[in-house]
Every structure is written in C-alpha cells, then in structure tokens.
Short mmCIF file of C-alpha atoms in Angstrom, two decimals:
data_model
loop_
_atom_site.label_atom_id
_atom_site.label_comp_id
_atom_site.label_asym_id
_atom_site.label_seq_id
_atom_site.Cartn_x
_atom_site.Cartn_y
_atom_site.Cartn_z
CA MET A 1 4.13 -15.13 -11.34
CA ALA A 2 1.21 -16.72 -9.36
CA ILE A 3 0.59 -15.00 -5.85
CA THR A 4 0.58 -17.79 -3.16
CA HIS A 5 -1.03 -16.27 0.29
CA PHE A 6 -0.01 -16.43 3.55
CA ARG A 7 -3.01 -15.30 5.76
CA ASP A 8 -3.56 -18.45 7.55
CA ASP A 9 -0.15 -17.56 9.23
CA LEU A 10 -0.23 -13.32 9.67
CA CYS A 11 -3.12 -14.43 11.74
CA GLN A 12 -1.98 -16.42 13.68
CA ASP A 13 0.82 -14.24 14.33
CA ILE A 14 -0.49 -11.02 15.18
CA SER A 15 -3.21 -13.36 17.35
CA GLN A 16 0.41 -13.80 19.13
CA LEU A 17 0.30 -9.95 20.47
CA PHE A 18 -2.92 -10.53 22.54
CA GLU A 19 -1.71 -12.90 24.50
CA ASN A 20 1.94 -10.87 24.72
CA ALA A 21 1.39 -7.01 24.48
CA ASP A 22 4.69 -5.95 26.13
CA ASP A 23 4.82 -3.57 23.20
CA TYR A 24 1.19 -2.06 23.67
CA ASN A 25 1.02 1.66 23.31
CA ALA A 26 -2.44 2.29 24.47
CA ILE A 27 -3.96 1.72 27.75
CA ILE A 28 -8.13 0.74 27.10
CA GLN A 29 -9.87 1.64 30.64
CA ILE A 30 -12.47 -0.45 30.73
CA GLY A 31 -15.65 -0.51 33.25
CA ILE A 32 -16.15 1.12 37.63
CA GLU A 33 -14.70 0.14 40.45
CA PRO A 34 -15.77 -2.73 41.57
CA ASP A 35 -15.40 -4.54 37.50
CA PHE A 36 -12.53 -2.44 36.48
CA GLU A 37 -9.31 -3.37 33.79
CA GLU A 38 -7.13 -1.85 32.52
CA PHE A 39 -6.48 -3.85 29.14
CA LYS A 40 -2.95 -2.63 27.25
CA ALA A 41 -3.22 -3.57 23.76
CA HIS A 42 -1.23 -1.30 19.86
CA SER A 43 -3.20 1.30 18.54
CA VAL A 44 -2.32 0.88 15.23
CA ILE A 45 -4.33 -3.11 15.16
CA LEU A 46 -7.40 -1.29 16.88
CA ARG A 47 -7.48 1.26 13.86
CA ALA A 48 -7.29 -1.16 11.48
CA ARG A 49 -9.90 -3.40 12.39
CA CYS A 50 -12.56 -0.87 13.80
CA PRO A 51 -14.02 2.13 12.89
CA TYR A 52 -14.64 3.72 16.21
CA PHE A 53 -10.75 3.28 17.43
CA LYS A 54 -9.85 4.90 14.04
CA ILE A 55 -11.15 8.03 15.67
CA ALA A 56 -11.14 7.76 19.65
CA LEU A 57 -7.47 6.50 19.63
CA SER A 58 -6.00 10.15 18.36
CA ASP A 59 -4.18 13.19 19.75
CA LYS A 60 -7.80 15.37 19.58
CA TRP A 61 -10.06 12.58 21.23
CA VAL A 62 -7.66 11.32 24.22
CA LYS A 63 -5.38 12.32 26.72
CA LYS A 64 -1.30 10.92 25.49
CA ILE A 65 0.83 10.40 27.82
CA GLU A 66 4.95 9.31 26.94
CA ASN A 67 3.97 7.87 23.52
CA THR A 68 0.62 5.48 24.80
CA TYR A 69 -3.09 6.64 24.86
CA TYR A 70 -5.55 6.71 28.14
CA LEU A 71 -9.16 5.86 26.71
CA PRO A 72 -12.02 5.33 29.11
CA LYS A 73 -14.64 3.38 28.51
CA PRO A 74 -17.33 2.88 31.79
CA ASN A 75 -20.10 1.65 29.81
CA ILE A 76 -18.37 -1.85 28.88
CA SER A 77 -17.72 -4.32 30.60
CA PRO A 78 -14.39 -5.97 30.95
CA ALA A 79 -16.03 -10.10 30.81
CA ILE A 80 -17.38 -8.02 27.13
CA PHE A 81 -14.73 -6.20 26.63
CA ILE A 82 -12.24 -9.30 26.55
CA LEU A 83 -14.51 -11.08 23.56
CA ILE A 84 -14.35 -7.74 21.52
CA LEU A 85 -10.48 -7.30 21.91
CA ARG A 86 -10.25 -10.75 20.82
CA TYR A 87 -12.07 -10.42 18.03
CA ILE A 88 -9.67 -7.32 17.27
CA TYR A 89 -6.79 -9.94 16.83
CA THR A 90 -7.56 -12.85 16.62
CA GLY A 91 -10.98 -12.73 14.55
CA THR A 92 -12.58 -15.86 16.39
CA LEU A 93 -15.72 -15.00 18.62
CA ASP A 94 -17.16 -17.81 20.79
CA LEU A 95 -20.39 -17.68 21.86
CA THR A 96 -21.31 -20.84 23.21
CA ASP A 97 -21.03 -20.85 27.40
CA GLN A 98 -22.21 -17.20 27.33
CA PRO A 99 -25.39 -16.32 29.34
CA GLY A 100 -28.44 -14.26 27.12
CA PHE A 101 -27.41 -10.90 29.30
CA ASN A 102 -24.09 -11.58 28.61
CA ILE A 103 -24.63 -11.44 24.51
CA LEU A 104 -27.00 -8.37 25.07
CA ALA A 105 -24.12 -6.47 26.04
CA LEU A 106 -21.94 -7.85 23.86
CA LEU A 107 -24.48 -6.06 21.06
CA VAL A 108 -24.83 -2.72 22.71
CA ALA A 109 -21.53 -2.90 22.62
CA VAL A 110 -20.23 -3.85 19.39
CA ASP A 111 -22.87 -1.45 17.98
CA GLU A 112 -21.27 1.35 19.46
CA LEU A 113 -17.44 0.37 18.22
CA LEU A 114 -18.80 -0.11 15.48
CA LEU A 115 -18.69 -3.46 13.97
CA ASP A 116 -20.69 -4.15 11.57
CA GLN A 117 -19.19 -7.99 11.20
CA LEU A 118 -20.29 -8.42 14.82
CA ILE A 119 -23.09 -6.41 14.52
CA ASN A 120 -24.90 -9.02 12.20
CA HIS A 121 -23.21 -12.06 13.22
CA ILE A 122 -24.73 -11.80 17.02
CA GLN A 123 -28.13 -10.52 15.49
CA GLU A 124 -28.31 -14.10 13.64
CA HIS A 125 -26.50 -15.99 17.06
CA PHE A 126 -29.66 -14.38 18.61
CA ILE A 127 -32.30 -15.33 16.03
CA ASP A 128 -30.90 -19.05 15.82
CA LYS A 129 -30.18 -19.43 18.96
CA GLU A 130 -31.79 -17.51 21.61
CA TYR A 131 -35.51 -17.35 21.24
CA ASN A 132 -37.03 -18.82 24.99
CA TRP A 133 -34.26 -16.32 26.07
CA LEU A 134 -35.87 -13.18 24.28
CA LYS A 135 -39.32 -14.40 25.16
CA GLU A 136 -38.57 -14.66 28.76
CA ASN A 137 -36.72 -11.22 29.12
CA PHE A 138 -38.80 -9.38 26.95
CA VAL A 139 -39.64 -6.62 28.38
CA MET A 140 -35.70 -6.34 29.50
CA ALA A 141 -34.37 -6.72 26.36
CA LEU A 142 -36.82 -4.79 23.74
CA PRO A 143 -35.85 -0.94 25.20
CA THR A 144 -32.04 -1.88 25.08
CA ILE A 145 -32.32 -3.54 21.38
CA SER A 146 -34.88 -0.94 20.13
CA LYS A 147 -32.45 1.79 20.46
CA LEU A 148 -29.48 -0.07 18.74
CA GLN A 149 -29.42 1.81 15.24
CA SER A 150 -27.61 -1.22 13.22
CA CYS A 151 -30.13 -3.48 15.38
CA LYS A 152 -32.84 -3.29 12.41
CA ARG A 153 -32.70 -7.13 11.35
CA ILE A 154 -33.60 -8.52 15.02
CA GLN A 155 -36.18 -5.16 16.23
CA ASP A 156 -37.91 -6.83 13.15
CA TYR A 157 -37.82 -10.15 14.45
CA ILE A 158 -39.19 -9.44 18.33
CA MET A 159 -42.17 -7.26 16.82
CA LYS A 160 -43.00 -10.40 14.58
CA THR A 161 -42.38 -13.56 16.05
CA ILE A 162 -41.63 -12.95 19.94
CA GLU A 163 -44.78 -13.27 21.91
CA PRO A 164 -44.91 -10.48 23.82
CA PRO A 165 -46.30 -11.38 27.96
CA ILE A 166 -49.83 -10.45 28.38
CA ASN A 167 -50.34 -12.11 31.41
CA SER A 168 -48.66 -9.60 33.55
CA GLU A 169 -50.84 -6.74 34.16
CA SER A 170 -46.84 -5.05 35.25
CA ASP A 171 -45.47 -6.95 32.16
CA ILE A 172 -47.99 -4.72 29.90
CA HIS A 173 -47.59 -1.80 30.95
CA ASP A 174 -43.90 -1.86 31.22
CA ILE A 175 -44.12 -2.78 27.23
CA LEU A 176 -46.72 0.12 26.36
CA ALA A 177 -44.52 2.43 28.53
CA ILE A 178 -41.43 1.38 25.99
CA ALA A 179 -43.22 1.52 22.91
CA ASN A 180 -44.74 4.74 23.80
CA GLU A 181 -41.56 5.75 24.26
CA LEU A 182 -40.10 4.31 21.13
CA ALA A 183 -42.93 5.45 19.41
CA LEU A 184 -42.91 1.27 18.78
CA ILE A 185 -45.83 1.45 17.04
CA GLN A 186 -46.10 -1.92 15.34
CA LEU A 187 -45.46 -3.00 18.52
CA ILE A 188 -48.58 -1.05 20.08
CA ASP A 189 -50.99 -2.30 17.15
CA ARG A 190 -49.37 -6.39 18.03
CA ILE A 191 -50.12 -5.69 21.80
CA GLN A 192 -53.76 -4.52 21.39
CA ASP A 193 -54.54 -7.92 19.00
CA LEU A 194 -52.70 -10.11 21.71
CA LEU A 195 -55.05 -8.23 24.42
CA ILE A 196 -58.73 -8.94 22.15
CA LYS A 197 -57.99 -12.40 20.80
CA ASN A 198 -56.31 -13.76 24.50
CA GLU A 199 -58.88 -11.67 27.19
CA PRO A 200 -56.27 -12.83 29.88
CA SER A 201 -57.69 -12.69 33.17
CA TRP A 202 -56.37 -9.57 34.67
CA PHE A 203 -57.24 -7.18 31.43
CA LYS A 204 -61.60 -8.97 32.38
CA LYS A 205 -61.56 -7.72 35.47
CA ASP A 206 -60.33 -4.02 34.74
CA LEU A 207 -60.85 -2.94 31.64
CA ILE A 208 -62.03 0.21 32.69
CA GLY A 209 -58.84 0.54 34.37
CA PHE A 210 -56.92 0.15 31.43
CA LEU A 211 -58.77 1.84 28.62
CA CYS A 212 -58.31 5.26 31.39
CA ASN A 213 -54.36 5.03 30.78
CA ILE A 214 -54.96 4.60 26.88
CA PHE A 215 -58.14 6.84 26.33
CA ASN A 216 -58.00 9.51 23.76
CA ASP A 217 -54.61 8.26 22.09
CA LYS A 218 -55.18 7.19 18.55
CA ARG A 219 -52.36 4.70 18.37
CA TYR A 220 -54.72 2.74 20.40
CA LYS A 221 -58.05 3.07 18.71
CA LYS A 222 -58.38 -0.58 18.39
CA ILE A 223 -58.03 -1.56 22.22
CA GLN A 224 -60.68 1.43 22.70
CA ASP A 225 -63.35 0.44 20.83
CA TYR A 226 -62.92 -3.07 21.94
CA ILE A 227 -62.86 -2.32 25.48
CA MET A 228 -66.53 0.42 24.79
CA ASP A 229 -68.08 -2.02 22.52
CA THR A 230 -67.41 -4.60 25.02
CA ILE A 231 -68.47 -2.47 28.44
CA CYS A 232 -71.23 -1.33 26.07
CA ILE A 233 -73.13 -4.85 26.28
CA ASP A 234 -72.96 -5.58 29.87
CA PRO A 235 -72.02 -1.37 31.04
CA GLU A 236 -73.58 -1.63 34.88
CA PRO A 237 -70.99 -4.46 36.43
CA LEU A 238 -68.14 -3.31 34.34
CA LEU A 239 -68.62 0.61 34.25
CA PHE A 240 -71.37 1.82 36.03
CA GLU A 241 -71.09 -0.11 39.29
CA LEU A 242 -67.89 -0.29 39.80
CA GLU A 243 -66.24 1.09 43.58
CA GLY A 244 -64.22 3.75 41.51
CA PHE A 245 -66.97 4.93 38.88
CA PRO A 246 -67.71 8.09 41.09
CA THR A 247 -63.49 9.55 39.84
CA LEU A 248 -63.83 8.52 36.36
CA GLU A 249 -63.00 12.06 34.02
CA ARG A 250 -66.06 13.12 32.58
CA ASP A 251 -65.08 12.28 29.31
CA ILE A 252 -64.32 8.57 29.56
CA ILE A 253 -68.40 8.51 31.05
CA LEU A 254 -69.41 10.43 28.00
CA GLU A 255 -68.40 8.72 25.64
CA PHE A 256 -70.37 5.67 27.27
CA ILE A 257 -74.25 7.82 27.48
CA LYS A 258 -73.59 8.76 23.50
CA ARG A 259 -73.80 5.31 22.31
CA ASP A 260 -76.51 4.09 21.09
CA ASP A 261 -75.70 0.21 22.42
CA LEU A 262 -75.57 0.45 25.84
CA ALA A 263 -77.41 -1.69 27.02
CA ILE A 264 -78.91 -0.06 30.33
CA GLU A 265 -82.57 0.82 30.92
CA GLU A 266 -82.24 5.00 29.75
CA ILE A 267 -83.41 6.20 34.04
CA ASP A 268 -80.42 4.15 35.06
CA VAL A 269 -78.41 6.33 32.62
CA TRP A 270 -79.82 9.58 34.91
CA LYS A 271 -79.56 7.51 38.60
CA TYR A 272 -74.76 6.94 38.07
CA LEU A 273 -75.04 10.50 36.34
CA VAL A 274 -76.93 11.62 40.02
CA LYS A 275 -74.35 9.81 41.27
CA TRP A 276 -71.33 10.89 39.25
CA THR A 277 -72.32 14.56 39.35
CA LYS A 278 -72.38 14.20 43.63
CA ALA A 279 -68.92 13.26 43.71
CA GLN A 280 -67.42 15.49 41.63
CA TYR A 281 -67.84 18.06 44.31
CA SER A 282 -67.45 17.03 47.62
CA PRO A 283 -70.40 18.99 49.90
CA LEU A 284 -72.88 16.80 47.56
CA SER A 285 -71.37 13.17 47.66
CA GLU A 286 -71.54 14.03 51.85
CA GLU A 287 -73.97 11.88 53.09
CA LYS A 288 -76.16 14.06 54.58
CA PHE A 289 -76.75 15.04 50.76
CA VAL A 290 -77.18 11.87 49.07
CA ASN A 291 -80.85 11.57 50.09
CA VAL A 292 -82.45 15.23 50.91
CA ASP A 293 -84.66 16.96 48.69
CA ILE A 294 -82.76 18.68 46.00
CA ASN A 295 -85.34 21.83 47.02
CA THR A 296 -82.63 22.16 49.54
CA TRP A 297 -80.12 22.51 47.82
CA GLY A 298 -77.92 26.12 47.83
CA ASP A 299 -77.11 28.66 44.68
CA ASN A 300 -74.01 27.15 45.56
CA GLU A 301 -74.91 23.40 45.14
CA LEU A 302 -77.29 23.72 42.30
CA THR A 303 -74.78 25.93 40.22
CA SER A 304 -72.15 23.02 40.76
CA PHE A 305 -74.44 20.00 40.20
CA LYS A 306 -75.92 22.16 36.85
CA LYS A 307 -72.34 22.76 35.33
CA TYR A 308 -71.16 19.26 35.81
CA LEU A 309 -74.21 17.87 34.65
CA GLU A 310 -75.05 19.86 31.41
CA PRO A 311 -72.37 17.66 28.80
CA PHE A 312 -74.47 15.05 29.65
CA ILE A 313 -77.70 16.18 28.82
CA SER A 314 -78.16 15.97 25.40
CA TYR A 315 -77.53 12.38 24.79
CA ILE A 316 -80.07 10.72 27.61
CA ARG A 317 -82.88 9.65 26.24
CA PHE A 318 -85.49 10.94 28.64
CA CYS A 319 -88.59 9.63 26.11
CA GLU A 320 -87.98 6.03 26.48
CA MET A 321 -88.63 6.24 30.60
CA ALA A 322 -91.84 5.49 31.86
CA ARG A 323 -94.22 8.26 33.36
CA ASP A 324 -93.21 7.42 36.87
CA GLU A 325 -89.74 6.84 36.91
CA PHE A 326 -90.15 10.88 34.75
CA TYR A 327 -91.40 11.73 38.21
CA TYR A 328 -89.83 10.70 41.18
CA HIS A 329 -86.65 10.90 39.52
CA ILE A 330 -86.31 13.61 37.01
CA THR A 331 -88.73 16.44 38.30
CA PRO A 332 -86.85 16.87 41.10
CA TYR A 333 -83.71 17.96 39.37
CA GLU A 334 -85.69 20.21 37.04
CA LYS A 335 -83.75 23.22 38.43
CA VAL A 336 -81.01 21.80 37.12
CA LEU A 337 -82.14 21.20 33.48
CA PRO A 338 -82.51 23.90 30.86
CA GLU A 339 -86.17 25.65 30.72
CA ASN A 340 -86.81 24.87 26.91
CA LEU A 341 -86.06 20.95 27.85
CA TYR A 342 -88.04 20.13 30.88
CA LYS A 343 -91.10 21.77 29.73
CA SER A 344 -91.26 19.43 26.95
CA LEU A 345 -90.67 16.73 28.71
CA ILE A 346 -93.37 17.38 30.93
CA ALA A 347 -95.49 17.93 27.25
CA TYR A 348 -94.80 15.11 26.48
CA PHE A 349 -95.41 12.96 29.95
CA LEU A 350 -98.58 14.59 30.45
CA ALA A 351 -100.22 15.23 26.53
CA ASN A 352 -98.26 12.66 24.67
CA LEU A 353 -96.25 15.29 22.56
CA LYS A 354 -93.02 14.39 21.15
CA PRO A 355 -90.31 16.87 22.12
CA LYS A 356 -89.70 18.84 18.89
CA ASN A 357 -86.02 18.72 20.03
CA VAL A 358 -85.59 15.16 20.68
CA ILE A 359 -83.99 13.61 17.80
CA LEU A 360 -81.91 10.76 19.76
CA GLN A 361 -83.00 7.26 18.70
CA PRO A 362 -83.65 4.64 21.17
CA ARG A 363 -80.59 2.64 22.35
CA ASN A 364 -80.35 -0.47 20.60
CA GLY A 365 -78.18 -2.64 23.36
CA LEU A 366 -81.18 -4.46 25.44
CA ILE A 367 -84.04 -6.52 24.30
CA ASN A 368 -87.38 -5.11 23.18
CA ILE A 369 -89.90 -6.26 24.82
CA ASP A 370 -93.94 -4.56 24.40
CA SER A 371 -94.16 -5.47 28.68
CA THR A 372 -96.10 -3.96 30.71
CA ILE A 373 -94.81 -5.88 34.15
CA ILE A 374 -91.01 -5.51 33.53
CA LYS A 375 -88.50 -3.59 31.54
CA LYS A 376 -85.52 -4.57 29.02
CA LYS A 377 -83.49 -5.21 31.80
CA ASN A 378 -85.14 -7.15 32.69
CA ALA A 379 -85.44 -9.69 29.88
CA ARG A 380 -81.54 -10.09 29.31
CA ILE A 381 -81.68 -11.34 32.65
CA ILE A 382 -83.83 -14.01 31.72
CA VAL A 383 -82.80 -14.72 28.49
CA GLY A 384 -79.40 -15.16 30.32
CA TRP A 385 -80.58 -17.90 32.48
CA ILE A 386 -82.05 -19.58 29.95
CA GLU A 387 -78.49 -19.85 27.88
CA GLY A 388 -76.79 -19.96 31.02
CA ILE A 389 -74.49 -16.91 30.85
CA THR A 390 -73.31 -15.35 33.63
CA ALA A 391 -71.63 -12.87 32.34
CA PHE A 392 -73.17 -11.28 29.15
CA THR A 393 -69.44 -10.94 26.04
CA LYS A 394 -71.81 -10.12 23.26
CA LYS A 395 -75.26 -8.32 22.29
CA LEU A 396 -78.12 -10.29 22.33
CA PHE A 397 -80.42 -10.90 19.87
CA CYS A 398 -83.75 -12.84 20.46
CA GLU A 399 -87.17 -11.58 19.82
CA PHE A 400 -89.93 -11.51 22.92
CA SER A 401 -93.62 -11.90 21.08
CA CYS A 402 -96.54 -11.11 23.64
CA ILE A 403 -99.28 -13.90 22.69
CA TYR A 404 -100.58 -12.94 26.28
CA ARG A 405 -102.49 -10.45 28.25
CA ALA A 406 -104.54 -11.40 31.42
CA THR A 407 -106.10 -8.11 31.36
CA TYR A 408 -106.88 -8.29 27.71
CA TYR A 409 -108.56 -11.32 27.58
CA GLY A 410 -110.33 -10.67 30.69
CA PHE A 411 -108.42 -13.40 32.89
CA ASP A 412 -109.60 -16.26 30.38
CA SER A 413 -108.26 -19.45 32.27
CA GLU A 414 -108.48 -21.30 28.27
CA LYS A 415 -107.16 -18.66 26.58
CA PHE A 416 -103.94 -19.24 29.03
CA ILE A 417 -103.38 -22.34 28.79
CA LYS A 418 -103.73 -22.66 24.95
CA GLU A 419 -101.67 -20.12 24.20
CA LEU A 420 -98.98 -21.75 27.40
CA SER A 421 -99.27 -24.96 26.44
CA ASP A 422 -99.72 -25.10 22.03
CA SER A 423 -96.87 -26.86 20.78
CA ASP A 424 -98.21 -24.82 17.74
CA TYR A 425 -95.90 -21.89 18.79
CA PHE A 426 -92.58 -23.90 19.08
CA LEU A 427 -91.92 -23.31 15.95
CA SER A 428 -88.06 -24.17 16.39
CA LYS A 429 -85.69 -26.10 18.59
CA THR A 430 -84.73 -21.64 19.30
CA SER A 431 -88.41 -21.02 20.55
CA SER A 432 -89.57 -21.37 24.11
CA LYS A 433 -92.19 -19.39 26.40
CA VAL A 434 -92.04 -17.32 29.62
CA LEU A 435 -94.52 -16.48 31.78
CA LEU A 436 -94.29 -13.15 33.42
CA ILE A 437 -97.22 -12.36 36.94
CA LYS A 438 -96.99 -8.85 38.38
CA ILE A 439 -97.98 -9.60 42.25
CA LYS A 440 -100.35 -6.88 43.68
CA ASP A 441 -98.92 -4.09 46.11
CA LEU A 442 -94.88 -5.58 45.98
CA ASP A 443 -91.89 -4.93 44.08
CA LEU A 444 -91.96 -8.09 42.27
CA THR A 445 -92.16 -10.04 39.34
CA ILE A 446 -92.69 -13.77 39.45
CA GLY A 447 -92.64 -16.42 36.34
CA GLY A 448 -91.77 -19.20 34.53
CA HIS A 449 -89.98 -20.83 31.65
CA ILE A 450 -91.26 -23.86 29.15
CA SER A 451 -88.57 -24.63 26.73
CA SER A 452 -90.87 -28.20 25.50
CA LEU A 453 -93.76 -28.94 24.31
CA SER A 454 -95.80 -31.28 25.69
CA ARG A 455 -98.98 -30.90 28.10
CA TRP A 456 -97.02 -32.61 31.00
CA SER A 457 -93.52 -31.29 30.44
CA SER A 458 -90.24 -31.81 32.26
CA SER A 459 -86.96 -30.12 30.82
CA LYS A 460 -83.72 -29.58 32.36
CA ASN A 461 -83.90 -25.50 30.88
CA ASN A 462 -87.64 -25.36 32.77
CA PHE A 463 -87.24 -23.09 35.09
CA ILE A 464 -89.72 -20.54 37.28
CA PHE A 465 -87.97 -17.20 39.06
CA CYS A 466 -88.04 -13.87 40.58
CA LEU A 467 -87.53 -10.30 39.39
CA GLY A 468 -87.12 -7.56 41.64
CA SER A 469 -85.72 -4.28 42.09
CA GLU A 470 -82.90 -5.28 43.78
CA THR A 471 -80.22 -7.66 42.62
CA SER A 472 -79.97 -9.52 45.18
CA SER A 473 -83.32 -10.34 44.16
CA ASN A 474 -82.96 -11.53 40.99
CA PHE A 475 -82.85 -15.45 40.29
CA HIS A 476 -84.19 -18.82 39.34
CA ILE A 477 -84.90 -22.30 40.53
CA PRO A 478 -84.66 -25.27 38.12
CA CYS A 479 -88.16 -26.64 37.56
CA SER A 480 -88.28 -30.36 36.70
CA ASP A 481 -92.42 -31.19 35.98
CA ILE A 482 -94.67 -28.80 34.26
CA GLN A 483 -98.24 -29.00 34.55
CA TYR A 484 -101.33 -27.66 33.12
CA LEU A 485 -104.06 -29.09 35.05
CA ASP A 486 -108.35 -28.39 35.25
CA LYS A 487 -108.72 -26.86 38.28
CA SER A 488 -105.22 -24.78 37.97
CA TRP A 489 -104.00 -22.87 35.08
CA VAL A 490 -99.79 -24.30 35.39
CA ASP A 491 -98.26 -25.88 38.18
CA PHE A 492 -94.34 -25.97 38.78
CA HIS A 493 -92.67 -28.20 40.63
CA PHE A 494 -89.30 -28.91 42.01
CA GLY A 495 -88.83 -30.91 45.19
CA ASN A 496 -90.26 -28.44 47.37
CA ASP A 497 -90.38 -25.30 44.67
CA TYR A 498 -93.49 -25.35 43.59
CA LEU A 499 -95.84 -21.84 41.63
CA LYS A 500 -98.99 -22.67 41.05
CA LEU A 501 -101.34 -20.39 38.84
CA PHE A 502 -105.23 -20.13 39.06
CA GLY A 503 -106.42 -17.57 37.93
CA ARG A 504 -105.97 -13.71 39.45
CA ASN A 505 -105.18 -16.33 42.65
CA GLY A 506 -101.65 -18.06 43.19
CA THR A 507 -99.24 -19.60 45.32
CA CYS A 508 -95.24 -19.83 45.07
CA SER A 509 -92.90 -21.14 47.59
CA ILE A 510 -90.40 -18.86 46.74
CA LEU A 511 -92.82 -15.41 48.35
CA ASN A 512 -92.28 -14.95 51.89
CA ASP A 513 -96.47 -14.95 52.57
CA ARG A 514 -96.79 -17.53 49.62
CA ASN A 515 -100.03 -16.99 48.43
CA PHE A 516 -100.12 -13.90 46.59
CA ILE A 517 -102.84 -12.42 44.03
CA ALA A 518 -102.13 -11.42 40.36
CA GLU A 519 -102.88 -7.10 39.15
CA GLU A 520 -101.33 -9.17 35.47
CA ILE A 521 -100.50 -11.90 33.41
CA GLU A 522 -98.18 -12.13 30.04
CA ILE A 523 -97.20 -14.69 28.28
CA PHE A 524 -94.63 -14.24 25.44
CA ARG A 525 -93.34 -16.56 22.96
CA ILE A 526 -88.79 -16.18 23.14
CA ASP A 527 -87.50 -16.74 19.53
CA ILE A 528 -83.26 -16.83 19.88
CA PRO A 529 -81.25 -17.56 17.07
CA LYS A 530 -78.39 -19.93 17.34
CA PHE A 531 -75.53 -18.35 14.68
#
C-alpha cells in the first residue's frame, strides 16, 4: 500500500501554535531591561526542534513552577529570538530587511542553540549578500565570528576574501589585537602582506613606531624584515633623527647597528649612539652634560655611560672613520672603551696597523666613492638630486669613478677641461659627470653635475650644488648652460646663479663671499644602471 505524506498540512497546523500558545508549558525570558520580553512556548516542540532546548528544558537545568519551565536567556535580544522561535515552529526564516548587525547577532544565537541548519544558512547569506557589510564592519565582525566554533565557512571566507582596512592606524591596531588574542596566524600574515604591498601613509610615517609594537614577535617576522630593510636604506630621517629616538629600546637600536646594509657614515653611528646613551642616564641627558668634556665626569657617570654603550661597541666599524673623526669624536671617550680595543685603534690611526680583533666588513648601504672631498653620504645626496629622489626607498646601485684630482695633476687646466668635457667618458645614457670643489678655510663643498656631452651644453639635469656639515647647507640649483672657454676652466649659468672656476680661483653666486680658493678639485664619472 502506497504511503502518502501530508507534511505541508502538518507544518501548517504546528505553525498555528506559534501564533496561539495558550496551552504553553515553557516561558523563555529573553534579554534584559529595558529590552526584555517573555516568550510562551511548548517544551515538546522546542526540545524536538532544537538540541539546546532538549538539554536545557529539563528538571535538572531549569526551575519548574506549576508544571511550567522558566528559562532565562539574557544574552539574546527579543528581536533576534522571535526569528529563531518562528523558525522552530514554522521552518521559515526571512532575512530580507534585517540589518547586518542583527544577522550577526542571529548567527551568534543559533550557534549557541546548536541550530546547524540555520548556522549554515546564515553563513551562506553573509557570503552571498553581505560582502560590503562585512568589509565595512570588519573590525567589529571579525572577533565575534572568529569565536564561533561551528562557523568555519564564514571564517575562511573572511580571511581569504575580505580585505582588512589598513588605511587607519587605529583599525590596524584593533585588528592585530584581535589576531593576537585569537592566534589568527592567517590574518596576521595577510595584514603583513597588505601593509608591505600598499604602504598606507600612516604606516610609512611611523615605521619605527609600528616596529616597536611587534618587535621580537616571530609571527610578524615578514613585516619586521620589511621595516628593517626600509629603514636601513635611509636610516637618519627614519630612525636616528626622530624625536623619540633616545627613548627606543636598546635591542631595537642594536639590531640596526648590527646591519651591514645600514646606509650611514660610521662616525654618525657613533654620534647617535652617544646621544642615545646619554638619554638613558638622566644626569647625562641634562643640558649641562651635553657638550661638557667627558674627562670632567665622575665615576658614576662613566660607569653608567659605559654600561649602556657596551653592547654596541663590537658592532661599530671604527676603522671606517677618518683620522680627524677618530681624534675629535672617539678619543674623548677613551675611558668608556675597552682598553685593548682603544690601543689597537690608536695603532691603526697612527701607524696604519690593522686591529687583529676587527672582523666586521665595511657597511655596504652607502655608495662607495674614493674622494678626498666628500663622504659616502654626500655621494648619495648627489645621486638623489640626479635621479629626482626626495626619499630613498630602495638601495642605490651606482659607480663613482675618479677621472681627475687637481693635486695629483698639479691643477692642470688642459687635463681638467679634457676630462670634464670629453664625450668619450659618456659611454651610455646612464653616465654623467660631477665636479667637486673643496673650498679653502670653509667647511663647504661646491660643484656641478653635467649630464650632456657637448662643449657648450644645456640640459635640464645639469645643476650646481653646495654640500655642508649641516643638512640645511645641502642644496642644488638647476643650471641651463655650461661653457668650457679658454680663459675659464668651466662656467655654469642659470639666471643670476653661476659657478665659474679659473684654476685654483673661482667665484660662485651661492657663497656669501662669492670669491673662493679651491683647496682640491675632483671630477667623477657616475654610472647609474637603469633596472
């Protein structure tokens, strides 16, 4: 005999109990005042339809008064529970006009009530219909959904599909706090990739601040390496010149000092370390101690200074310093340096005896240049002007080749003009030349950059420049014309600005006293590969 199913009628009849529950035997107390409501229901239906109620509506779990169960659920709101109760009685769920916040609250509630069918349905609804809401409310929704053990589908979707907001520093800190608390390694990796790829403005402005928050956390190695690499390319503005540099932890600074690719002169490393060390010991950071002779310090000051400086000593390339730098900036600190090291350094700078205990190679972050006039960092400034770079974001690869030094050639004018103007040295479009002039009795270097090939040349990339010990002394001025004449070695022109050289003597508009005497003159050919 064939079996006939009348389930539609059955469902319709049972659903009437949702509208009319006069013979109820359970009262579910939902929410808290002022958002509180009591729902009357039938325990047999609740227990049959919901695994949670099957356990909860028992004499061992809740109190029963006059054959009626009383079950409090303060963590679910009435607006959410009515959706669940309708589903239990009628098998229907309408999310059409429900805001995302209500749907999320519903997901949390059905997860607790173990309603697997609704758990799966709501996850699919989020994935199909609520992408924009999940993206806009990522920070709020993530911690809630991540804690739901039965919601792996939506968790995976959020991790792989929804892009976390990274344009706000506060949002990133909130997301990382959530990721750390819940050990969401996949999210941590994704945020690191996004920060490295997109470089939001707030992140670039405070690389060291971000590094301090994640330093030595192995989960953030990718972003740590990126920040370290980026700062090493241009460490002075991004690290050493920051107002908060003296407050940084020793281990963070030490990681930078250890790096071979730190793009900074070694004497500047020492100066910044002295500044940081003084700041760690409060009496030394007072103004009266900043410029005072270290020989006037007492034992307490010396002991404290040596204690803070000691971890850095073995990573300083003292032999990369010039003799005058060593004399003026290192010898005053003899008492805080290891005795054997100091003696070996004295032997090196006085007798050119290489210290046996020096195994560190020169740092490779700066441009190598064999010049008696400028330092490596000055060479990088010049390349920055040539390339139009205001902030260094990658390591520069270029070669400076000295083709003329006046003291070697006896200030020979013919040799000077030949080397400066001869087009044979311009082997490619990436080659140019730079003239360096060390001015007698002034801590300034002036010069010019020549990018074109003719004897009477004009190029938008020709310029004259000034380099000094202070950052404010470094500037360049475009030069429209360069002439090589019989009476003058070279003549740079741009409006009212000029640089003229006549052997050892010259005149330049960018100097206070326009006339000058050249102590040394160098010409370098510069090759900058284009990748």
